[in-house]
GROMACS .gro file of C-alpha atoms in nm:
model
  335
    1MET     CA    1 -12.987  -2.370   0.896
    2ALA     CA    2 -12.694  -2.159   0.988
    3ALA     CA    3 -12.551  -1.933   0.731
    4PRO     CA    4 -12.199  -2.034   0.612
    5PRO     CA    5 -11.909  -1.831   0.756
    6VAL     CA    6 -11.782  -1.549   0.535
    7PRO     CA    7 -11.411  -1.611   0.455
    8VAL     CA    8 -11.192  -1.319   0.559
    9LEU     CA    9 -11.001  -1.304   0.230
   10CYS     CA   10 -10.913  -0.940   0.271
   11SER     CA   11 -10.716  -1.011   0.597
   12ALA     CA   12 -10.522  -1.300   0.457
   13SER     CA   13 -10.436  -1.109   0.147
   14ARG     CA   14 -10.311  -0.815   0.338
   15CYS     CA   15 -10.081  -1.036   0.537
   16ARG     CA   16  -9.924  -1.194   0.238
   17VAL     CA   17  -9.894  -0.873   0.046
   18ALA     CA   18  -9.744  -0.693   0.339
   19THR     CA   19  -9.482  -0.970   0.393
   20ARG     CA   20  -9.389  -0.982   0.030
   21THR     CA   21  -9.368  -0.612  -0.005
   22ARG     CA   22  -9.163  -0.569   0.305
   23THR     CA   23  -8.924  -0.842   0.202
   24ARG     CA   24  -8.877  -0.716  -0.140
   25LEU     CA   25  -8.817  -0.355  -0.036
   26ALA     CA   26  -8.607  -0.421   0.273
   27PRO     CA   27  -8.221  -0.388   0.247
   28PRO     CA   28  -8.038  -0.720   0.224
   29ALA     CA   29  -7.939  -0.698   0.589
   30PHE     CA   30  -8.303  -0.696   0.699
   31ARG     CA   31  -8.449  -0.959   0.462
   32ALA     CA   32  -8.390  -1.235   0.709
   33SER     CA   33  -8.605  -1.071   0.971
   34ALA     CA   34  -8.843  -0.947   0.697
   35ALA     CA   35  -8.933  -1.309   0.616
   36ARG     CA   36  -9.145  -1.319   0.938
   37PRO     CA   37  -9.503  -1.183   0.870
   38LEU     CA   38  -9.602  -0.852   1.018
   39LEU     CA   39  -9.877  -0.825   1.271
   40LEU     CA   40 -10.143  -0.604   1.130
   41PRO     CA   41 -10.391  -0.452   1.378
   42GLY     CA   42 -10.727  -0.584   1.284
   43GLY     CA   43 -10.590  -0.828   1.030
   44CYS     CA   44 -10.404  -1.149   1.038
   45GLY     CA   45 -10.253  -1.258   1.369
   46GLY     CA   46 -10.418  -0.965   1.549
   47ALA     CA   47 -10.676  -0.976   1.808
   48GLN     CA   48 -10.738  -0.604   1.811
   49GLY     CA   49 -10.997  -0.444   1.596
   50GLY     CA   50 -10.919  -0.180   1.337
   51SER     CA   51 -10.976  -0.078   0.977
   52TRP     CA   52 -10.741  -0.108   0.691
   53PRO     CA   53 -10.519   0.067   0.613
   54ARG     CA   54 -10.353   0.109   0.950
   55ARG     CA   55  -9.992   0.192   1.046
   56LEU     CA   56  -9.766  -0.115   1.025
   57VAL     CA   57  -9.618  -0.185   1.372
   58ALA     CA   58  -9.273  -0.342   1.330
   59ARG     CA   59  -8.927  -0.310   1.492
   60LEU     CA   60  -8.647  -0.350   1.244
   61PRO     CA   61  -8.300  -0.442   1.359
   62VAL     CA   62  -8.052  -0.162   1.372
   63PRO     CA   63  -7.736  -0.234   1.161
   64PHE     CA   64  -7.403  -0.199   1.322
   65ALA     CA   65  -7.201   0.108   1.246
   66ALA     CA   66  -6.969   0.020   0.948
   67LYS     CA   67  -6.651   0.151   0.803
   68ARG     CA   68  -6.492   0.108   0.455
   69GLY     CA   69  -6.180  -0.097   0.463
   70GLY     CA   70  -5.953   0.129   0.261
   71GLY     CA   71  -5.720  -0.120   0.098
   72ARG     CA   72  -5.917  -0.419  -0.003
   73GLY     CA   73  -6.277  -0.295   0.005
   74GLU     CA   74  -6.369  -0.477   0.327
   75VAL     CA   75  -6.665  -0.358   0.550
   76ALA     CA   76  -6.597  -0.406   0.909
   77ALA     CA   77  -6.746  -0.290   1.239
   78GLU     CA   78  -6.634   0.053   1.359
   79ASP     CA   79  -6.416  -0.019   1.656
   80GLY     CA   80  -6.314   0.165   1.958
   81ASP     CA   81  -6.491   0.397   2.191
   82GLY     CA   82  -6.484   0.766   2.091
   83GLY     CA   83  -6.341   0.875   2.432
   84THR     CA   84  -6.063   0.606   2.419
   85ARG     CA   85  -5.974   0.705   2.058
   86SER     CA   86  -5.957   1.070   2.151
   87LEU     CA   87  -5.717   0.986   2.428
   88PHE     CA   88  -5.496   0.788   2.200
   89GLN     CA   89  -5.492   1.067   1.956
   90ALA     CA   90  -5.397   1.324   2.223
   91ALA     CA   91  -5.123   1.100   2.351
   92LEU     CA   92  -4.993   1.054   2.003
   93TRP     CA   93  -4.998   1.429   1.941
   94GLY     CA   94  -4.806   1.475   2.267
   95ALA     CA   95  -4.547   1.220   2.154
   96GLU     CA   96  -4.507   1.411   1.830
   97ALA     CA   97  -4.449   1.737   2.018
   98ALA     CA   98  -4.205   1.576   2.267
   99TYR     CA   99  -4.021   1.400   1.970
  100ILE     CA  100  -3.969   1.732   1.783
  101LEU     CA  101  -3.887   1.939   2.091
  102TRP     CA  102  -3.658   1.694   2.271
  103LEU     CA  103  -3.477   1.555   1.962
  104PHE     CA  104  -3.458   1.854   1.735
  105LEU     CA  105  -3.489   2.186   1.922
  106LEU     CA  106  -3.407   2.165   2.291
  107PRO     CA  107  -3.031   2.137   2.401
  108TYR     CA  108  -3.102   1.905   2.683
  109ALA     CA  109  -3.081   1.567   2.506
  110PRO     CA  110  -2.739   1.426   2.428
  111GLY     CA  111  -2.560   1.592   2.134
  112ASP     CA  112  -2.637   1.915   1.954
  113PRO     CA  113  -2.991   2.039   1.855
  114VAL     CA  114  -3.066   2.090   1.491
  115TRP     CA  115  -2.997   2.470   1.520
  116ALA     CA  116  -2.652   2.425   1.665
  117ILE     CA  117  -2.547   2.107   1.457
  118SER     CA  118  -2.175   2.060   1.436
  119GLN     CA  119  -1.973   2.018   1.117
  120ALA     CA  120  -1.868   1.674   1.244
  121THR     CA  121  -2.232   1.560   1.274
  122ILE     CA  122  -2.296   1.686   0.919
  123SER     CA  123  -1.987   1.495   0.792
  124ASP     CA  124  -2.111   1.178   0.970
  125LEU     CA  125  -2.458   1.211   0.815
  126ILE     CA  126  -2.310   1.241   0.464
  127GLY     CA  127  -2.075   0.945   0.521
  128LEU     CA  128  -2.365   0.728   0.657
  129SER     CA  129  -2.581   0.817   0.365
  130LEU     CA  130  -2.308   0.725   0.117
  131ASN     CA  131  -2.275   0.393   0.300
  132PHE     CA  132  -2.649   0.330   0.255
  133PHE     CA  133  -2.727  -0.039   0.296
  134PHE     CA  134  -2.354  -0.107   0.291
  135ILE     CA  135  -2.349  -0.096  -0.089
  136LEU     CA  136  -2.028   0.111  -0.115
  137PRO     CA  137  -1.830  -0.080   0.150
  138LEU     CA  138  -1.933  -0.415  -0.002
  139LEU     CA  139  -1.836  -0.300  -0.363
  140ASN     CA  140  -1.499  -0.169  -0.233
  141SER     CA  141  -1.443  -0.500  -0.051
  142ALA     CA  142  -1.513  -0.679  -0.385
  143GLY     CA  143  -1.254  -0.464  -0.564
  144VAL     CA  144  -1.495  -0.217  -0.718
  145HIS     CA  145  -1.369   0.138  -0.638
  146LEU     CA  146  -1.586   0.369  -0.860
  147LEU     CA  147  -1.635   0.558  -0.540
  148GLU     CA  148  -1.462   0.520  -0.214
  149SER     CA  149  -1.664   0.440   0.095
  150PRO     CA  150  -1.619   0.672   0.390
  151VAL     CA  151  -1.465   0.485   0.685
  152LEU     CA  152  -1.697   0.527   0.985
  153HIS     CA  153  -1.724   0.325   1.298
  154PRO     CA  154  -1.919   0.003   1.213
  155MET     CA  155  -2.144   0.061   1.518
  156ALA     CA  156  -2.262   0.386   1.381
  157GLU     CA  157  -2.305   0.234   1.033
  158GLY     CA  158  -2.503  -0.066   1.171
  159LEU     CA  159  -2.734   0.148   1.377
  160PHE     CA  160  -2.812   0.380   1.085
  161ASN     CA  161  -2.879   0.107   0.838
  162PHE     CA  162  -3.081  -0.100   1.080
  163VAL     CA  163  -3.327   0.177   1.122
  164ILE     CA  164  -3.337   0.274   0.756
  165ALA     CA  165  -3.393  -0.087   0.657
  166TRP     CA  166  -3.683  -0.117   0.906
  167THR     CA  167  -3.828   0.212   0.776
  168LEU     CA  168  -3.811   0.067   0.417
  169MET     CA  169  -4.038  -0.229   0.524
  170PHE     CA  170  -4.307   0.011   0.662
  171ALA     CA  171  -4.379   0.107   0.306
  172PRO     CA  172  -4.590  -0.196   0.201
  173GLN     CA  173  -4.747  -0.184   0.560
  174LEU     CA  174  -4.867   0.165   0.490
  175TYR     CA  175  -4.994   0.093   0.145
  176THR     CA  176  -5.205  -0.199   0.278
  177ASP     CA  177  -5.334  -0.022   0.585
  178SER     CA  178  -5.717  -0.048   0.592
  179ARG     CA  179  -5.738   0.301   0.745
  180ARG     CA  180  -5.501   0.476   0.505
  181ASP     CA  181  -5.806   0.652   0.344
  182ARG     CA  182  -5.828   0.877   0.646
  183PHE     CA  183  -5.500   1.022   0.546
  184LYS     CA  184  -5.578   1.283   0.271
  185GLY     CA  185  -5.219   1.353   0.169
  186SER     CA  186  -4.977   1.152  -0.041
  187LEU     CA  187  -4.857   0.831   0.115
  188ASP     CA  188  -4.563   0.851  -0.132
  189VAL     CA  189  -4.453   1.176   0.017
  190LEU     CA  190  -4.519   1.061   0.375
  191TRP     CA  191  -4.307   0.748   0.339
  192GLY     CA  192  -4.038   0.946   0.153
  193PHE     CA  193  -3.994   1.184   0.434
  194GLN     CA  194  -4.023   0.896   0.682
  195MET     CA  195  -3.706   0.740   0.529
  196PHE     CA  196  -3.519   1.059   0.622
  197LEU     CA  197  -3.691   1.180   0.930
  198THR     CA  198  -3.848   0.856   1.058
  199ASN     CA  199  -4.108   0.914   1.339
  200THR     CA  200  -4.143   1.280   1.273
  201PHE     CA  201  -4.396   1.182   1.003
  202LEU     CA  202  -4.507   0.844   1.110
  203ILE     CA  203  -4.656   0.965   1.431
  204PRO     CA  204  -4.903   1.217   1.269
  205TYR     CA  205  -5.010   0.931   1.036
  206MET     CA  206  -5.086   0.711   1.332
  207VAL     CA  207  -5.304   0.987   1.477
  208ILE     CA  208  -5.482   1.068   1.149
  209ARG     CA  209  -5.565   0.702   1.073
  210LEU     CA  210  -5.779   0.696   1.404
  211ASN     CA  211  -6.015   0.960   1.253
  212ASP     CA  212  -6.373   0.869   1.147
  213VAL     CA  213  -6.414   0.735   0.806
  214ASP     CA  214  -6.553   0.955   0.535
  215THR     CA  215  -6.845   0.753   0.412
  216ASN     CA  216  -6.900   1.004   0.122
  217GLN     CA  217  -6.552   0.950  -0.024
  218SER     CA  218  -6.420   0.636  -0.178
  219PRO     CA  219  -6.087   0.512  -0.082
  220PRO     CA  220  -5.809   0.672  -0.319
  221PRO     CA  221  -5.643   0.429  -0.559
  222ARG     CA  222  -5.287   0.334  -0.488
  223SER     CA  223  -5.015   0.525  -0.653
  224GLN     CA  224  -4.762   0.351  -0.889
  225LEU     CA  225  -4.509   0.336  -0.603
  226GLY     CA  226  -4.782   0.184  -0.374
  227LEU     CA  227  -4.862  -0.092  -0.632
  228VAL     CA  228  -4.493  -0.178  -0.671
  229MET     CA  229  -4.443  -0.190  -0.296
  230VAL     CA  230  -4.749  -0.414  -0.240
  231LYS     CA  231  -4.690  -0.643  -0.536
  232GLY     CA  232  -4.318  -0.677  -0.435
  233SER     CA  233  -4.383  -0.692  -0.067
  234GLN     CA  234  -4.181  -1.015  -0.032
  235VAL     CA  235  -3.890  -0.863  -0.208
  236VAL     CA  236  -3.910  -0.554   0.023
  237GLY     CA  237  -3.923  -0.788   0.322
  238ALA     CA  238  -3.624  -0.995   0.206
  239ILE     CA  239  -3.408  -0.684   0.135
  240GLY     CA  240  -3.513  -0.511   0.463
  241GLY     CA  241  -3.474  -0.814   0.673
  242ALA     CA  242  -3.134  -0.906   0.518
  243VAL     CA  243  -3.006  -0.541   0.577
  244CYS     CA  244  -3.125  -0.564   0.935
  245ILE     CA  245  -2.925  -0.886   1.003
  246LEU     CA  246  -2.631  -0.746   0.808
  247SER     CA  247  -2.638  -0.428   1.011
  248ILE     CA  248  -2.605  -0.635   1.336
  249VAL     CA  249  -2.319  -0.847   1.193
  250TRP     CA  250  -2.146  -0.540   1.055
  251ALA     CA  251  -2.166  -0.353   1.390
  252LEU     CA  252  -2.011  -0.646   1.568
  253PHE     CA  253  -1.754  -0.766   1.304
  254GLY     CA  254  -1.736  -0.525   1.020
  255ARG     CA  255  -1.423  -0.339   0.926
  256ALA     CA  256  -1.213  -0.593   1.125
  257ASP     CA  257  -0.890  -0.466   0.964
  258ALA     CA  258  -0.948  -0.101   1.046
  259GLY     CA  259  -0.863  -0.111   1.416
  260PHE     CA  260  -1.210  -0.075   1.561
  261GLY     CA  261  -1.144  -0.347   1.823
  262GLY     CA  262  -1.341  -0.654   1.938
  263PHE     CA  263  -1.677  -0.684   2.100
  264ALA     CA  264  -1.582  -0.503   2.421
  265GLU     CA  265  -1.445  -0.201   2.248
  266ARG     CA  266  -1.732  -0.180   2.007
  267TRP     CA  267  -1.995  -0.200   2.277
  268GLN     CA  268  -1.811   0.057   2.483
  269TYR     CA  269  -1.810   0.290   2.170
  270ALA     CA  270  -2.193   0.223   2.113
  271GLN     CA  271  -2.272   0.335   2.472
  272SER     CA  272  -2.070   0.652   2.432
  273TYR     CA  273  -2.216   0.713   2.076
  274VAL     CA  274  -2.574   0.704   2.170
  275PHE     CA  275  -2.528   0.933   2.472
  276THR     CA  276  -2.309   1.196   2.301
  277GLU     CA  277  -2.452   1.209   1.944
  278ARG     CA  278  -2.802   1.340   1.880
  279LEU     CA  279  -2.849   1.131   1.568
  280ALA     CA  280  -2.772   0.802   1.751
  281TYR     CA  281  -2.980   0.900   2.046
  282ALA     CA  282  -3.274   0.975   1.810
  283PHE     CA  283  -3.236   0.634   1.647
  284LEU     CA  284  -3.295   0.475   1.996
  285TRP     CA  285  -3.625   0.657   2.008
  286ASP     CA  286  -3.714   0.539   1.656
  287ILE     CA  287  -3.645   0.179   1.752
  288LEU     CA  288  -3.880   0.211   2.060
  289LEU     CA  289  -4.161   0.380   1.862
  290TYR     CA  290  -4.130   0.140   1.571
  291SER     CA  291  -4.154  -0.160   1.828
  292ILE     CA  292  -4.495  -0.005   1.926
  293PHE     CA  293  -4.629   0.093   1.590
  294GLN     CA  294  -4.528  -0.236   1.414
  295PRO     CA  295  -4.767  -0.464   1.613
  296TRP     CA  296  -5.034  -0.200   1.623
  297LEU     CA  297  -5.047  -0.164   1.236
  298ILE     CA  298  -5.013  -0.546   1.177
  299GLY     CA  299  -5.293  -0.616   1.423
  300ASP     CA  300  -5.522  -0.367   1.259
  301ASN     CA  301  -5.452  -0.527   0.917
  302ILE     CA  302  -5.430  -0.897   1.008
  303GLN     CA  303  -5.711  -0.964   0.764
  304ASN     CA  304  -5.457  -0.885   0.473
  305VAL     CA  305  -5.251  -1.205   0.569
  306LYS     CA  306  -5.310  -1.537   0.419
  307THR     CA  307  -5.554  -1.748   0.629
  308ASP     CA  308  -5.315  -2.021   0.703
  309ALA     CA  309  -5.045  -1.775   0.834
  310THR     CA  310  -5.279  -1.547   1.036
  311GLU     CA  311  -5.201  -1.715   1.365
  312PHE     CA  312  -4.822  -1.718   1.312
  313VAL     CA  313  -4.817  -1.350   1.207
  314ASN     CA  314  -5.041  -1.251   1.491
  315VAL     CA  315  -4.789  -1.397   1.736
  316VAL     CA  316  -4.460  -1.269   1.585
  317ARG     CA  317  -4.589  -0.921   1.518
  318PHE     CA  318  -4.458  -0.823   1.860
  319VAL     CA  319  -4.106  -0.919   1.764
  320PRO     CA  320  -3.925  -0.607   1.628
  321VAL     CA  321  -3.840  -0.639   1.258
  322VAL     CA  322  -3.925  -1.006   1.244
  323GLY     CA  323  -4.300  -0.950   1.274
  324LEU     CA  324  -4.293  -0.695   0.980
  325VAL     CA  325  -4.092  -0.937   0.769
  326ALA     CA  326  -4.344  -1.210   0.843
  327TYR     CA  327  -4.632  -0.973   0.754
  328LEU     CA  328  -4.476  -0.888   0.421
  329PHE     CA  329  -4.406  -1.248   0.337
  330CYS     CA  330  -4.753  -1.363   0.419
  331LEU     CA  331  -4.966  -1.090   0.251
  332GLU     CA  332  -5.245  -1.223   0.052
  333LYS     CA  333  -5.199  -1.162  -0.318
  334GLU     CA  334  -5.439  -0.912  -0.462
  335ASP     CA  335  -5.617  -0.954  -0.797
   0.00000   0.00000   0.00000
């Protein structure tokens, strides 16, 4: 009579223990693959001989490179090839150098460089600043004369306030940027200087935000100004959008009783203004650069938008000013 077969309890036990141990100790991303039993040489599922313990032979999946989403705690795949990113950064640094040299220092662009600025340009800057967002002109028109508004050409006032209102709306955009943690300085200071010198400070930020994320450092908390800007993003969008519209209307029809002429005369003045005054010429470059940076930033942060508005914002983000207003109105409310 043949002897009964000896059950290989050890092999079966090893398989179950190895599977359970591997599943329990594996990171969450690996547990799905860990549910499959390992093949142990000489044990369960193996045809080869061998003694226990032997080295476990398994190939674990490699996780994708991750980055920390600065504003809302997301974890997303690290995007972009290193070489392409370096090219973008080099191009942006070149744009920054050209911006400063061409618009501030060299005498070749229209108007006077900053080191030879005329008294007339300084007076215009003071007057435009006093007419910020048309508050004084509108108060004077309503009969309130606590301070008299300087009378400047409405085309100049319209161009100035259009760019400044657009700059205002960049604040909530910067404070919700998922890459803002790459910038180690103060966003309050950055945006404050941007309100006065526009792309002189925005271009370097666009470079720095392309840096690798520092995985050893948590994203900094928002400042009080940042919290106000994000929570009041719809108010910021409404004010900025309204001032941009008013700027266009004011440029075409403002100060109708001051002898600035009709559309033809104003358009002729605008052409002369931007090609003879350095300030106006710089504003044209600001509009061009904002038209590039706006869709770029919105596209990188489209996850911040309400789900039902994502497609709409993704389309209109390429429309200057309109895309940024849409982004601010459609931001998902944070807890």
